[in-house]
Each structure stands twice: as structure tokens, then as C-alpha cells.
Amino acid sequence: MFLLAQEEELKDAKELKEDLEDLEFQMFRMRENVKKIAKKSKVIGIEPTKGAEWVIVYLHNDGYQCKVMLTSCDSAFDGTWDFSIMASYKDEDHLHIGDIKGPENQGYGSICMKYLKEIAYEQNIRYVTGDIAKRDWDHLDRLIHFYEKHHFDVNIDTEKQAGDIVWQPA
């Protein structure tokens, strides 16, 4: 029994050392990636994902389109993002999400959505909207869950295989 406890302590120490080395590597990458990203984009945040991975969040906003992107600190920045939410300004108080691209179930979408909503709030945007199209039907449940988690009203017309989403800042 005592030997088993010692083995677990050693395993825990080894895992902690590996976690520390991984974190040090991510911090090195973060420093280098921020330098590269900041040359062309506005860095708006650094966040941990649900998997303890660090990401850099950055923005392109020209007043017509607002693109919130993120890049992982697990690898060197190569000029491309790992995830993005692209939206366009319909008028001075309406932002419309046109596309969300990137891998699912990493926590990336929630991070980007948090920043998009902050931008909308800071700019006194009254509505953030989006469409759910027929091409989204194979992952409809996941979309509904995602938007409802972020306090959007979700309206679905199953007959037309279409829908829309609306968020209004409080």
C-alpha cells in the first residue's frame, strides 16, 4: 500500500513537471506570437481554453466588418488564425454574424463570442444577429446549444430548414 502511494506521488510529480514545461513552452510561443500578430492586428486578449491551452485573441475591425480571431500558443504563428467569428455592420446599431470557422469543442467559439459581445457592448450595438442555413442542419443541435449558452434567442423553422439568432446587450 505504501509503495503504491509513493508511485502515485512520483507520477503526480512527473505530471506536474510535464505540465510546467508545457506551460513554459506556451508562454514562450505566446510572447513570439503576440509580436507577430500585433504587427497587423489589434491584440484584444489572452485566454486559457477549457483544455488549459493558451490562446491569443485579436481583431480586424474596419467599421464594415468585424472579425474576431484566435491563435493557439501551442505552435508558432504562421499568419493564419485557428478560429474566427466574422460579422458585418448592417447599420450603426446592428452587427450580423456571417460565419464562424474553426474546430469545434475546443472552447474557441466561446472565447471569440465573448469578445464579439464585448465589442458590441462597447460600441452601443443594439443587436447581434445571424442566420442558420440549410447547410447548418447537420449540426443544428450543437449550434442551438452554442447560441443559447451565449444568451441568444434562437428561432428555427424546421419546415424550411432555416432560422435566425438575436442577441441584445442588457
Short mmCIF file of C-alpha atoms in Angstrom, two decimals:
data_model
loop_
_atom_site.label_atom_id
_atom_site.label_comp_id
_atom_site.label_asym_id
_atom_site.label_seq_id
_atom_site.Cartn_x
_atom_site.Cartn_y
_atom_site.Cartn_z
CA MET A 1 0.00 0.00 0.00
CA PHE A 2 2.84 2.39 0.94
CA LEU A 3 4.66 1.60 -2.32
CA LEU A 4 1.53 2.34 -4.35
CA ALA A 5 1.19 5.74 -2.66
CA GLN A 6 4.85 6.54 -3.43
CA GLU A 7 4.36 5.58 -7.09
CA GLU A 8 1.33 7.89 -7.32
CA GLU A 9 3.31 10.76 -5.75
CA LEU A 10 6.11 10.22 -8.29
CA LYS A 11 3.58 10.09 -11.11
CA ASP A 12 1.96 13.28 -9.86
CA ALA A 13 5.36 14.98 -9.63
CA LYS A 14 6.23 13.81 -13.15
CA GLU A 15 2.88 15.06 -14.49
CA LEU A 16 3.37 18.40 -12.73
CA LYS A 17 6.82 18.76 -14.27
CA GLU A 18 5.41 18.00 -17.74
CA ASP A 19 2.59 20.50 -17.20
CA LEU A 20 5.09 23.15 -16.13
CA GLU A 21 7.28 22.50 -19.18
CA ASP A 22 4.21 22.72 -21.43
CA LEU A 23 3.18 26.00 -19.82
CA GLU A 24 6.69 27.43 -20.20
CA PHE A 25 6.66 26.47 -23.89
CA GLN A 26 3.24 28.10 -24.38
CA MET A 27 4.44 31.29 -22.66
CA PHE A 28 7.47 31.44 -24.97
CA ARG A 29 5.22 30.94 -28.00
CA MET A 30 2.77 33.49 -26.66
CA ARG A 31 5.46 36.16 -26.47
CA GLU A 32 6.64 35.44 -30.01
CA ASN A 33 3.13 35.11 -31.44
CA VAL A 34 1.90 38.37 -29.87
CA LYS A 35 4.81 40.24 -31.52
CA LYS A 36 3.89 38.85 -34.95
CA ILE A 37 0.12 39.27 -34.60
CA ALA A 38 0.39 42.85 -33.25
CA LYS A 39 2.14 43.95 -36.45
CA LYS A 40 -1.09 43.54 -38.45
CA SER A 41 -3.95 43.19 -35.95
CA LYS A 42 -5.17 44.55 -32.65
CA VAL A 43 -4.49 42.05 -29.87
CA ILE A 44 -7.52 42.20 -27.56
CA GLY A 45 -6.91 39.34 -25.16
CA ILE A 46 -5.08 36.27 -23.98
CA GLU A 47 -7.22 33.47 -22.60
CA PRO A 48 -6.97 29.88 -21.37
CA THR A 49 -9.23 27.35 -23.08
CA LYS A 50 -11.16 24.67 -21.27
CA GLY A 51 -8.25 22.33 -22.06
CA ALA A 52 -5.65 24.57 -20.33
CA GLU A 53 -4.29 25.76 -23.66
CA TRP A 54 -3.49 29.48 -24.01
CA VAL A 55 -4.75 31.46 -26.99
CA ILE A 56 -4.27 35.00 -28.29
CA VAL A 57 -7.43 36.83 -29.34
CA TYR A 58 -7.15 39.56 -31.95
CA LEU A 59 -9.34 41.78 -34.05
CA HIS A 60 -9.72 43.25 -37.53
CA ASN A 61 -12.42 45.92 -37.48
CA ASP A 62 -12.71 48.41 -40.32
CA GLY A 63 -16.20 49.68 -39.48
CA TYR A 64 -17.75 47.47 -42.16
CA GLN A 65 -16.59 44.08 -40.97
CA CYS A 66 -15.59 42.89 -37.53
CA LYS A 67 -13.52 39.72 -37.39
CA VAL A 68 -12.57 38.24 -34.01
CA MET A 69 -9.86 35.59 -34.36
CA LEU A 70 -7.72 33.48 -32.12
CA THR A 71 -4.48 31.62 -32.42
CA SER A 72 -3.18 28.89 -30.13
CA CYS A 73 0.09 29.31 -28.27
CA ASP A 74 0.90 25.63 -28.85
CA SER A 75 2.69 26.45 -32.09
CA ALA A 76 4.37 29.34 -33.90
CA PHE A 77 2.07 31.87 -35.57
CA ASP A 78 2.19 31.35 -39.33
CA GLY A 79 -0.09 34.21 -40.34
CA THR A 80 -3.32 32.23 -40.10
CA TRP A 81 -5.88 32.02 -37.32
CA ASP A 82 -7.12 28.85 -35.64
CA PHE A 83 -10.68 30.13 -35.15
CA SER A 84 -12.72 33.16 -36.21
CA ILE A 85 -16.12 34.79 -35.99
CA MET A 86 -16.81 37.12 -38.90
CA ALA A 87 -19.54 39.74 -38.63
CA SER A 88 -20.58 42.79 -40.63
CA TYR A 89 -22.16 46.05 -39.59
CA LYS A 90 -25.68 46.33 -41.03
CA ASP A 91 -26.02 49.83 -39.59
CA GLU A 92 -24.77 51.76 -36.57
CA ASP A 93 -26.57 49.55 -34.07
CA HIS A 94 -26.68 46.14 -35.78
CA LEU A 95 -23.90 43.57 -36.16
CA HIS A 96 -24.64 40.43 -38.20
CA ILE A 97 -22.60 37.23 -37.80
CA GLY A 98 -21.81 35.90 -41.25
CA ASP A 99 -19.60 32.93 -40.46
CA ILE A 100 -17.93 31.00 -37.67
CA LYS A 101 -14.94 28.91 -38.70
CA GLY A 102 -12.65 26.59 -36.80
CA PRO A 103 -12.54 23.35 -34.87
CA GLU A 104 -15.40 22.50 -32.53
CA ASN A 105 -15.37 21.57 -28.84
CA GLN A 106 -12.13 23.39 -28.05
CA GLY A 107 -13.71 26.37 -26.29
CA TYR A 108 -12.53 28.65 -29.10
CA GLY A 109 -16.05 29.68 -30.14
CA SER A 110 -16.98 30.72 -26.62
CA ILE A 111 -13.84 32.81 -26.28
CA CYS A 112 -14.41 34.59 -29.60
CA MET A 113 -18.11 35.11 -28.88
CA LYS A 114 -17.27 36.68 -25.51
CA TYR A 115 -15.06 39.23 -27.25
CA LEU A 116 -17.55 39.89 -30.07
CA LYS A 117 -20.24 40.64 -27.48
CA GLU A 118 -17.85 42.93 -25.58
CA ILE A 119 -17.16 44.84 -28.80
CA ALA A 120 -20.89 45.15 -29.46
CA TYR A 121 -21.49 46.40 -25.93
CA GLU A 122 -18.64 48.96 -26.11
CA GLN A 123 -19.95 50.29 -29.45
CA ASN A 124 -23.56 50.53 -28.24
CA ILE A 125 -24.67 47.91 -30.77
CA ARG A 126 -28.33 47.11 -30.06
CA TYR A 127 -28.49 43.79 -31.94
CA VAL A 128 -26.16 40.98 -32.86
CA THR A 129 -27.90 38.67 -35.31
CA GLY A 130 -27.13 35.72 -37.51
CA ASP A 131 -28.73 33.14 -39.76
CA ILE A 132 -28.96 29.40 -39.50
CA ALA A 133 -28.98 27.99 -43.02
CA LYS A 134 -29.79 24.62 -44.52
CA ARG A 135 -26.05 23.85 -44.69
CA ASP A 136 -26.00 24.03 -40.85
CA TRP A 137 -28.69 21.39 -40.44
CA ASP A 138 -26.27 18.51 -39.83
CA HIS A 139 -25.01 20.25 -36.67
CA LEU A 140 -28.17 22.13 -35.67
CA ASP A 141 -28.28 20.82 -32.08
CA ARG A 142 -24.72 21.97 -31.48
CA LEU A 143 -25.48 25.43 -32.92
CA ILE A 144 -28.62 25.84 -30.83
CA HIS A 145 -26.71 24.83 -27.70
CA PHE A 146 -23.86 27.24 -28.50
CA TYR A 147 -26.09 30.25 -29.18
CA GLU A 148 -28.39 29.61 -26.22
CA LYS A 149 -25.34 29.24 -23.96
CA HIS A 150 -24.36 32.75 -25.07
CA HIS A 151 -27.87 34.14 -24.41
CA PHE A 152 -29.05 34.43 -27.99
CA ASP A 153 -32.70 33.95 -28.87
CA VAL A 154 -32.78 31.11 -31.40
CA ASN A 155 -35.69 30.80 -33.86
CA ILE A 156 -35.84 27.67 -36.02
CA ASP A 157 -38.21 26.88 -38.88
CA THR A 158 -37.83 23.12 -39.28
CA GLU A 159 -40.04 23.05 -42.35
CA LYS A 160 -37.79 25.48 -44.26
CA GLN A 161 -34.61 24.22 -42.54
CA ALA A 162 -33.68 27.77 -41.66
CA GLY A 163 -33.51 30.02 -38.66
CA ASP A 164 -32.08 33.11 -37.07
CA ILE A 165 -30.40 34.21 -33.88
CA VAL A 166 -30.65 37.52 -32.00
CA TRP A 167 -28.71 38.87 -29.02
CA GLN A 168 -29.43 42.17 -27.35
CA PRO A 169 -27.00 43.57 -24.78
CA ALA A 170 -28.54 44.21 -21.37
#
